[in-house]
mmCIF file of C-alpha atoms and ligand atoms in Angstrom:
data_model
loop_
_atom_site.group_PDB
_atom_site.id
_atom_site.type_symbol
_atom_site.label_atom_id
_atom_site.label_comp_id
_atom_site.label_asym_id
_atom_site.label_seq_id
_atom_site.Cartn_x
_atom_site.Cartn_y
_atom_site.Cartn_z
ATOM 1 C CA MET A 42 126.111 70.975 111.746
ATOM 2 C CA THR A 43 123.724 71.482 108.855
ATOM 3 C CA SER A 44 120.392 73.198 109.345
ATOM 4 C CA GLY A 45 117.266 73.679 107.306
ATOM 5 C CA TYR A 46 114.410 76.068 107.990
ATOM 6 C CA ALA A 47 110.935 76.373 106.691
ATOM 7 C CA SER A 48 108.190 78.937 107.321
ATOM 8 C CA GLY A 49 104.503 78.350 108.174
ATOM 9 C CA LYS A 50 101.751 79.365 105.762
ATOM 10 C CA ALA A 51 98.332 80.822 105.640
ATOM 11 C CA ILE A 52 95.664 80.238 102.967
ATOM 12 C CA LEU A 53 94.072 83.547 102.021
ATOM 13 C CA PHE A 54 91.492 82.375 99.605
ATOM 14 C CA GLY A 55 90.127 79.042 98.232
ATOM 15 C CA GLU A 56 90.562 76.499 100.935
ATOM 16 C CA HIS A 57 88.471 73.352 100.456
ATOM 17 C CA ALA A 58 87.388 74.396 96.963
ATOM 18 C CA VAL A 59 91.096 73.802 96.044
ATOM 19 C CA VAL A 60 90.611 70.107 96.793
ATOM 20 C CA TYR A 61 88.039 70.119 93.947
ATOM 21 C CA GLY A 62 90.282 71.724 91.279
ATOM 22 C CA ARG A 63 89.519 75.382 92.041
ATOM 23 C CA PRO A 64 92.282 77.884 92.599
ATOM 24 C CA ALA A 65 93.580 79.058 95.980
ATOM 25 C CA ILE A 66 95.979 81.621 97.247
ATOM 26 C CA ALA A 67 98.471 81.086 100.087
ATOM 27 C CA VAL A 68 101.301 82.974 101.498
ATOM 28 C CA PRO A 69 104.326 82.008 103.582
ATOM 29 C CA VAL A 70 104.267 83.230 107.210
ATOM 30 C CA GLY A 71 107.846 83.846 108.097
ATOM 31 C CA LYS A 72 107.233 84.479 111.858
ATOM 32 C CA LEU A 73 106.386 80.712 112.230
ATOM 33 C CA ARG A 74 109.243 78.441 111.608
ATOM 34 C CA ALA A 75 110.417 74.902 111.699
ATOM 35 C CA LEU A 76 114.022 74.066 112.213
ATOM 36 C CA ALA A 77 115.889 70.817 111.425
ATOM 37 C CA THR A 78 119.526 70.326 112.379
ATOM 38 C CA ILE A 79 121.750 67.421 111.599
ATOM 39 C CA GLU A 80 125.078 66.220 113.042
ATOM 40 C CA GLU A 81 127.295 63.417 112.342
ATOM 41 C CA ALA A 82 126.820 60.522 114.806
ATOM 42 C CA PRO A 83 129.388 57.799 115.734
ATOM 43 C CA PRO A 84 129.679 54.927 113.269
ATOM 44 C CA GLY A 85 127.015 52.273 113.824
ATOM 45 C CA GLU A 86 124.653 54.668 115.584
ATOM 46 C CA GLY A 87 122.145 54.852 112.694
ATOM 47 C CA LEU A 88 119.899 57.764 112.029
ATOM 48 C CA VAL A 89 118.331 59.014 115.225
ATOM 49 C CA ILE A 90 115.519 61.569 115.177
ATOM 50 C CA HIS A 91 114.719 63.809 118.114
ATOM 51 C CA ALA A 92 111.399 65.543 117.702
ATOM 52 C CA THR A 93 111.484 68.103 120.533
ATOM 53 C CA ASP A 94 107.926 69.373 120.300
ATOM 54 C CA LEU A 95 106.431 65.765 120.097
ATOM 55 C CA GLY A 96 108.810 64.704 122.953
ATOM 56 C CA VAL A 97 109.898 61.708 120.949
ATOM 57 C CA ARG A 98 113.359 60.318 120.086
ATOM 58 C CA PHE A 99 113.713 57.205 117.839
ATOM 59 C CA ARG A 100 116.052 55.425 115.528
ATOM 60 C CA LEU A 101 114.991 55.125 111.826
ATOM 61 C CA GLY A 102 113.643 51.674 111.183
ATOM 62 C CA THR A 103 112.620 50.958 114.797
ATOM 63 C CA ALA A 104 109.023 49.777 114.577
ATOM 64 C CA ILE A 105 107.193 53.078 114.275
ATOM 65 C CA THR A 106 103.652 52.315 113.193
ATOM 66 C CA PRO A 107 101.442 54.625 110.958
ATOM 67 C CA GLU A 108 99.535 55.699 114.071
ATOM 68 C CA HIS A 109 102.615 56.981 115.808
ATOM 69 C CA PRO A 110 102.924 60.808 115.853
ATOM 70 C CA ALA A 111 106.486 60.613 114.513
ATOM 71 C CA PHE A 112 105.535 58.377 111.592
ATOM 72 C CA PRO A 113 105.357 61.258 109.063
ATOM 73 C CA LEU A 114 108.986 62.287 110.075
ATOM 74 C CA GLU A 115 110.257 58.705 109.591
ATOM 75 C CA ALA A 116 108.533 58.543 106.142
ATOM 76 C CA THR A 117 109.995 62.047 105.225
ATOM 77 C CA VAL A 118 113.514 60.811 105.962
ATOM 78 C CA ARG A 119 112.975 57.565 104.010
ATOM 79 C CA HIS A 120 111.483 59.336 100.991
ATOM 80 C CA THR A 121 114.445 61.788 101.020
ATOM 81 C CA LEU A 122 117.130 59.074 101.257
ATOM 82 C CA ARG A 123 115.457 57.232 98.387
ATOM 83 C CA LYS A 124 115.215 60.286 96.219
ATOM 84 C CA LEU A 125 118.924 61.020 96.875
ATOM 85 C CA GLY A 126 119.830 57.421 95.972
ATOM 86 C CA VAL A 127 121.280 56.817 99.499
ATOM 87 C CA GLU A 128 120.880 53.128 100.292
ATOM 88 C CA ASP A 129 122.794 52.652 103.452
ATOM 89 C CA VAL A 130 121.193 54.713 106.262
ATOM 90 C CA PRO A 131 123.859 57.219 107.378
ATOM 91 C CA ASP A 132 124.861 57.739 110.996
ATOM 92 C CA LEU A 133 123.296 61.036 111.885
ATOM 93 C CA THR A 134 121.500 62.793 114.665
ATOM 94 C CA LEU A 135 118.633 64.835 113.362
ATOM 95 C CA ARG A 136 116.761 67.292 115.525
ATOM 96 C CA ILE A 137 113.443 68.958 114.740
ATOM 97 C CA SER A 138 111.681 71.806 116.456
ATOM 98 C CA SER A 139 108.966 74.162 115.309
ATOM 99 C CA THR A 140 106.995 77.213 116.362
ATOM 100 C CA VAL A 141 104.279 76.440 113.877
ATOM 101 C CA PRO A 142 101.389 75.168 116.087
ATOM 102 C CA ILE A 143 100.073 71.718 115.201
ATOM 103 C CA ALA A 144 96.633 71.203 113.602
ATOM 104 C CA ARG A 145 95.840 74.907 113.428
ATOM 105 C CA GLY A 146 95.852 75.346 109.586
ATOM 106 C CA LEU A 147 99.147 76.988 109.474
ATOM 107 C CA GLY A 148 101.082 74.162 107.728
ATOM 108 C CA SER A 149 102.970 72.702 110.643
ATOM 109 C CA GLY A 150 103.309 69.261 108.997
ATOM 110 C CA ALA A 151 104.602 70.631 105.609
ATOM 111 C CA ALA A 152 106.908 73.115 107.496
ATOM 112 C CA VAL A 153 108.550 70.365 109.586
ATOM 113 C CA ALA A 154 108.879 68.089 106.531
ATOM 114 C CA THR A 155 110.357 70.923 104.306
ATOM 115 C CA ALA A 156 112.920 71.862 107.047
ATOM 116 C CA LEU A 157 113.854 68.202 107.388
ATOM 117 C CA VAL A 158 114.151 67.645 103.537
ATOM 118 C CA ARG A 159 116.320 70.831 103.279
ATOM 119 C CA ALA A 160 118.634 69.872 106.042
ATOM 120 C CA LEU A 161 119.108 66.279 105.124
ATOM 121 C CA SER A 162 119.699 66.840 101.377
ATOM 122 C CA ARG A 163 122.058 69.672 102.080
ATOM 123 C CA HIS A 164 123.957 67.552 104.671
ATOM 124 C CA LEU A 165 124.290 64.823 101.995
ATOM 125 C CA GLY A 166 125.664 67.230 99.489
ATOM 126 C CA HIS A 167 122.564 67.637 97.278
ATOM 127 C CA ASP A 168 120.833 70.756 96.228
ATOM 128 C CA LEU A 169 117.241 69.907 95.607
ATOM 129 C CA SER A 170 115.048 72.434 93.669
ATOM 130 C CA PRO A 171 111.981 73.891 95.367
ATOM 131 C CA LEU A 172 109.872 71.713 93.077
ATOM 132 C CA GLU A 173 111.732 68.503 94.114
ATOM 133 C CA ILE A 174 111.308 69.522 97.773
ATOM 134 C CA SER A 175 107.631 70.231 97.298
ATOM 135 C CA GLN A 176 107.097 66.888 95.589
ATOM 136 C CA LEU A 177 108.855 65.082 98.483
ATOM 137 C CA VAL A 178 106.914 66.926 101.174
ATOM 138 C CA TYR A 179 103.632 66.142 99.258
ATOM 139 C CA GLN A 180 104.286 62.501 100.039
ATOM 140 C CA THR A 181 104.352 63.390 103.787
ATOM 141 C CA GLU A 182 101.153 65.511 103.435
ATOM 142 C CA ILE A 183 99.348 62.408 102.128
ATOM 143 C CA ILE A 184 100.174 60.806 105.444
ATOM 144 C CA HIS A 185 98.872 63.893 107.405
ATOM 145 C CA HIS A 186 95.895 64.696 105.314
ATOM 146 C CA GLY A 187 94.739 61.759 103.227
ATOM 147 C CA THR A 188 93.893 63.677 99.969
ATOM 148 C CA PRO A 189 95.858 66.958 100.198
ATOM 149 C CA SER A 190 95.569 69.453 97.379
ATOM 150 C CA GLY A 191 99.342 70.088 97.551
ATOM 151 C CA ILE A 192 99.042 73.730 98.359
ATOM 152 C CA ASP A 193 100.855 73.573 101.701
ATOM 153 C CA ASN A 194 104.003 71.821 100.428
ATOM 154 C CA THR A 195 103.988 74.238 97.408
ATOM 155 C CA VAL A 196 103.775 77.545 99.201
ATOM 156 C CA ILE A 197 106.231 76.385 101.874
ATOM 157 C CA ALA A 198 108.826 74.823 99.574
ATOM 158 C CA PHE A 199 108.751 77.776 97.151
ATOM 159 C CA GLU A 200 108.652 80.388 100.030
ATOM 160 C CA ARG A 201 106.553 82.745 97.846
ATOM 161 C CA PRO A 202 102.910 83.610 97.644
ATOM 162 C CA VAL A 203 101.288 81.236 95.213
ATOM 163 C CA TYR A 204 98.167 80.964 93.131
ATOM 164 C CA PHE A 205 97.639 77.323 93.227
ATOM 165 C CA VAL A 206 95.566 74.920 91.146
ATOM 166 C CA ARG A 207 95.849 71.267 91.795
ATOM 167 C CA ASP A 208 97.881 69.228 89.222
ATOM 168 C CA ARG A 209 98.871 72.465 87.351
ATOM 169 C CA PRO A 210 102.389 73.969 87.236
ATOM 170 C CA ILE A 211 102.996 76.188 90.195
ATOM 171 C CA GLN A 212 102.282 79.865 89.670
ATOM 172 C CA VAL A 213 104.058 82.312 91.876
ATOM 173 C CA LEU A 214 101.800 85.222 92.744
ATOM 174 C CA ALA A 215 103.295 88.636 92.329
ATOM 175 C CA VAL A 216 102.362 91.071 95.173
ATOM 176 C CA LYS A 217 102.405 94.654 93.853
ATOM 177 C CA ARG A 218 101.864 96.350 97.228
ATOM 178 C CA PRO A 219 102.487 94.920 100.637
ATOM 179 C CA PHE A 220 99.507 94.265 102.859
ATOM 180 C CA TRP A 221 98.938 93.283 106.421
ATOM 181 C CA LEU A 222 97.249 90.409 108.102
ATOM 182 C CA LEU A 223 96.526 89.312 111.609
ATOM 183 C CA ILE A 224 96.451 85.573 112.156
ATOM 184 C CA ALA A 225 94.481 84.609 115.301
ATOM 185 C CA ASP A 226 94.256 81.160 116.886
ATOM 186 C CA THR A 227 90.973 79.824 118.316
ATOM 187 C CA GLY A 228 93.052 77.442 120.469
ATOM 188 C CA VAL A 229 90.949 74.594 119.095
ATOM 189 C CA ALA A 230 92.976 71.853 117.418
ATOM 190 C CA SER A 231 91.272 70.736 114.207
ATOM 191 C CA PRO A 232 92.867 67.952 112.069
ATOM 192 C CA THR A 233 92.622 68.887 108.374
ATOM 193 C CA LYS A 234 91.811 65.248 107.492
ATOM 194 C CA ILE A 235 88.442 65.354 109.414
ATOM 195 C CA ALA A 236 87.231 68.703 107.966
ATOM 196 C CA VAL A 237 88.228 67.626 104.403
ATOM 197 C CA ALA A 238 86.502 64.192 104.838
ATOM 198 C CA ASP A 239 83.301 65.947 106.155
ATOM 199 C CA VAL A 240 83.184 68.268 103.202
ATOM 200 C CA ARG A 241 83.625 65.275 100.865
ATOM 201 C CA ARG A 242 80.734 63.422 102.457
ATOM 202 C CA ALA A 243 78.429 66.515 102.148
ATOM 203 C CA TRP A 244 79.520 67.063 98.595
ATOM 204 C CA GLN A 245 78.672 63.390 97.673
ATOM 205 C CA GLN A 246 75.189 64.000 99.143
ATOM 206 C CA GLN A 247 74.545 67.329 97.471
ATOM 207 C CA PRO A 248 77.047 67.579 94.520
ATOM 208 C CA ALA A 249 75.238 70.345 92.601
ATOM 209 C CA GLU A 250 74.992 72.578 95.668
ATOM 210 C CA PHE A 251 78.577 72.040 96.676
ATOM 211 C CA GLU A 252 79.956 72.502 93.160
ATOM 212 C CA ALA A 253 78.121 75.821 92.939
ATOM 213 C CA VAL A 254 79.691 77.039 96.182
ATOM 214 C CA PHE A 255 83.153 75.877 94.987
ATOM 215 C CA ASP A 256 82.527 77.945 91.802
ATOM 216 C CA GLN A 257 81.687 81.020 93.707
ATOM 217 C CA ILE A 258 84.840 80.564 95.880
ATOM 218 C CA ALA A 259 86.820 80.194 92.679
ATOM 219 C CA ALA A 260 85.426 83.507 91.363
ATOM 220 C CA ILE A 261 86.444 85.229 94.536
ATOM 221 C CA THR A 262 89.884 83.771 94.409
ATOM 222 C CA VAL A 263 90.365 84.901 90.772
ATOM 223 C CA GLN A 264 89.350 88.441 91.830
ATOM 224 C CA ALA A 265 91.665 88.376 94.873
ATOM 225 C CA ALA A 266 94.573 87.242 92.728
ATOM 226 C CA ALA A 267 94.066 90.138 90.351
ATOM 227 C CA ALA A 268 93.743 92.604 93.257
ATOM 228 C CA ILE A 269 96.915 91.369 94.801
ATOM 229 C CA SER A 270 99.035 91.396 91.708
ATOM 230 C CA SER A 271 97.758 94.791 90.519
ATOM 231 C CA GLY A 272 98.106 96.406 93.995
ATOM 232 C CA GLN A 273 94.256 97.083 94.390
ATOM 233 C CA THR A 274 94.375 95.595 97.947
ATOM 234 C CA SER A 275 91.337 97.606 98.994
ATOM 235 C CA ALA A 276 89.150 94.897 97.562
ATOM 236 C CA LEU A 277 90.722 92.149 99.615
ATOM 237 C CA GLY A 278 88.697 92.732 102.832
ATOM 238 C CA ARG A 279 85.322 92.432 101.123
ATOM 239 C CA LEU A 280 86.478 89.345 99.139
ATOM 240 C CA MET A 281 87.598 87.748 102.487
ATOM 241 C CA ASN A 282 84.287 88.314 104.022
ATOM 242 C CA GLU A 283 82.492 86.810 100.926
ATOM 243 C CA ASN A 284 84.785 83.820 101.038
ATOM 244 C CA HIS A 285 84.089 83.309 104.724
ATOM 245 C CA GLU A 286 80.319 83.189 104.153
ATOM 246 C CA LEU A 287 80.826 80.502 101.503
ATOM 247 C CA LEU A 288 82.985 78.524 103.945
ATOM 248 C CA VAL A 289 80.220 78.796 106.525
ATOM 249 C CA GLN A 290 77.895 77.250 103.817
ATOM 250 C CA LEU A 291 80.372 74.378 103.412
ATOM 251 C CA GLY A 292 79.968 73.720 107.171
ATOM 252 C CA VAL A 293 83.544 74.297 108.211
ATOM 253 C CA SER A 294 83.210 77.279 110.533
ATOM 254 C CA SER A 295 82.735 76.975 114.382
ATOM 255 C CA PRO A 296 81.423 79.095 117.188
ATOM 256 C CA GLU A 297 84.964 80.085 118.109
ATOM 257 C CA LEU A 298 85.980 81.085 114.475
ATOM 258 C CA GLU A 299 82.651 83.059 114.200
ATOM 259 C CA ARG A 300 83.436 84.938 117.451
ATOM 260 C CA LEU A 301 86.934 85.931 116.256
ATOM 261 C CA VAL A 302 85.757 86.837 112.697
ATOM 262 C CA ARG A 303 83.051 89.094 114.144
ATOM 263 C CA ALA A 304 85.372 90.638 116.676
ATOM 264 C CA ALA A 305 87.928 91.501 113.979
ATOM 265 C CA ARG A 306 85.248 93.138 111.728
ATOM 266 C CA ASP A 307 83.759 95.038 114.598
ATOM 267 C CA ALA A 308 87.094 96.359 115.687
ATOM 268 C CA GLY A 309 87.598 97.856 112.087
ATOM 269 C CA ALA A 310 89.451 95.112 110.181
ATOM 270 C CA LEU A 311 88.906 95.472 106.447
ATOM 271 C CA GLY A 312 87.734 91.862 106.264
ATOM 272 C CA ALA A 313 88.134 88.498 107.997
ATOM 273 C CA LYS A 314 87.680 84.859 107.277
ATOM 274 C CA LEU A 315 88.548 81.433 108.695
ATOM 275 C CA CYS A 316 91.789 80.095 107.196
ATOM 276 C CA GLY A 317 92.738 76.537 106.396
ATOM 277 C CA ALA A 318 90.548 73.552 107.128
ATOM 278 C CA GLY A 319 88.306 75.372 109.618
ATOM 279 C CA ARG A 320 86.329 73.930 112.598
ATOM 280 C CA GLY A 321 88.994 75.392 114.724
ATOM 281 C CA GLY A 322 92.505 76.437 114.043
ATOM 282 C CA ASN A 323 93.107 79.989 112.863
ATOM 283 C CA MET A 324 91.381 82.898 111.214
ATOM 284 C CA ILE A 325 92.868 85.802 109.271
ATOM 285 C CA ALA A 326 91.904 89.442 109.240
ATOM 286 C CA HIS A 327 93.072 91.988 106.636
ATOM 287 C CA VAL A 328 94.068 95.141 108.479
ATOM 288 C CA SER A 329 95.583 98.537 107.714
ATOM 289 C CA PRO A 330 98.894 99.077 109.707
ATOM 290 C CA LYS A 331 97.111 101.531 111.846
ATOM 291 C CA GLN A 332 94.455 99.199 112.823
ATOM 292 C CA THR A 333 96.758 96.276 113.733
ATOM 293 C CA GLN A 334 97.029 96.870 117.504
ATOM 294 C CA GLY A 335 93.403 97.640 118.072
ATOM 295 C CA VAL A 336 92.131 94.565 116.079
ATOM 296 C CA ALA A 337 94.789 92.398 117.752
ATOM 297 C CA ALA A 338 93.511 93.411 121.148
ATOM 298 C CA ALA A 339 89.943 92.813 120.172
ATOM 299 C CA LEU A 340 90.839 89.346 118.940
ATOM 300 C CA ARG A 341 92.524 88.550 122.201
ATOM 301 C CA GLU A 342 89.550 89.811 124.120
ATOM 302 C CA ALA A 343 87.258 87.576 122.015
ATOM 303 C CA GLY A 344 89.301 84.494 123.120
ATOM 304 C CA ALA A 345 92.133 84.233 120.577
ATOM 305 C CA THR A 346 94.980 82.229 122.279
ATOM 306 C CA ASP A 347 97.568 83.742 120.006
ATOM 307 C CA VAL A 348 97.600 86.592 117.421
ATOM 308 C CA ILE A 349 100.399 87.045 114.876
ATOM 309 C CA ALA A 350 100.792 90.106 112.680
ATOM 310 C CA SER A 351 102.214 89.248 109.254
ATOM 311 C CA ARG A 352 103.190 91.508 106.449
ATOM 312 C CA VAL A 353 102.769 90.111 102.923
ATOM 313 C CA GLN A 354 105.758 91.551 101.245
ATOM 314 C CA ALA A 355 105.831 92.994 97.686
ATOM 315 C CA THR A 356 107.419 90.614 95.226
ATOM 316 C CA THR A 357 108.145 90.451 91.545
ATOM 317 C CA PRO A 358 106.969 87.687 89.151
ATOM 318 C CA GLN A 359 109.468 84.879 88.739
HETATM 319 O O1 PMV B 432 94.253 73.470 107.500
HETATM 320 P P1 PMV B 432 95.328 73.415 106.534
HETATM 321 O O2 PMV B 432 96.051 74.778 106.333
HETATM 322 O O3 PMV B 432 96.179 72.318 106.419
HETATM 323 O O4 PMV B 432 94.595 73.688 105.047
HETATM 324 C C1 PMV B 432 93.875 72.697 104.437
HETATM 325 C C2 PMV B 432 93.456 73.346 103.140
HETATM 326 C C3 PMV B 432 92.354 72.423 102.581
HETATM 327 O O5 PMV B 432 91.984 73.203 101.298
HETATM 328 C C4 PMV B 432 91.104 72.366 103.479
HETATM 329 C C5 PMV B 432 92.814 71.009 102.284
HETATM 330 C C6 PMV B 432 93.857 70.988 101.143
HETATM 331 O O6 PMV B 432 94.427 69.841 101.055
HETATM 332 O O7 PMV B 432 94.118 71.922 100.370
#
């Protein structure tokens, strides 16, 4: 049996503005994982995909329409086989499962696709680079999100914190000193596609105003990158709070997100913001290790359906 894993991710700074060419920072979240396993199947069986969490099982090439929830999986397999130059569909049983919650801004689609590409390419004897994996997963992200910036596939395929600017070579972000985050779920599913489309509509109506907000978000992201890579993490909380206010101006917060952001700050978090597309999904709080338990309890009390503590590890530049 061959397996492939991939982690979830959280965007720390710059979501939405990143779609418009501004920088964003994202980190892998190792506590959330997608797993793909592959076993040889009897000859003539074809390639059968079991997506445990979606509760679906289907054979590649059997009339899955673009509306079907498993369509991105089918597309990922097809793109990978094409990339590897495999013309005849191999006889394989492919199982996918994931602890990354769906439509919560934690990269579930990219995590599942990355695990799948890793497992399938390994099983077929190919060693794809992180960049090749990222590019394949980007094709799947287009199906999920319409006009993705590419940040999810990048951070998940490279498994490193990234400073990401659309259409620019990937920049791994060095983390001088570790820092701690709490990631709390509003329990509200929020498809990225919808929030991104709403921002686009508003930007088309008020281009100058939205461009100005994107520029302010960019300035915060630049400061945050400098703080993370120089180990001055004390600035991060304030920068998160400022980024959150700008996301509110873009119209992507929600009453549930506001409640959690406020609860985290009131309980002593160094800063808090929504993370990802917004409208629902998750928020993040920057905490000192000592505050973790108290802030997590406050978030649960304020209605968080799940709270994950995540340590952003120190790294070196690559
Ligand atoms: O909700 P998520 O984590 O998939 O994040 C979307 C991030 C956006 O900047 C809103 C969209 C994008 O493609 O970068």
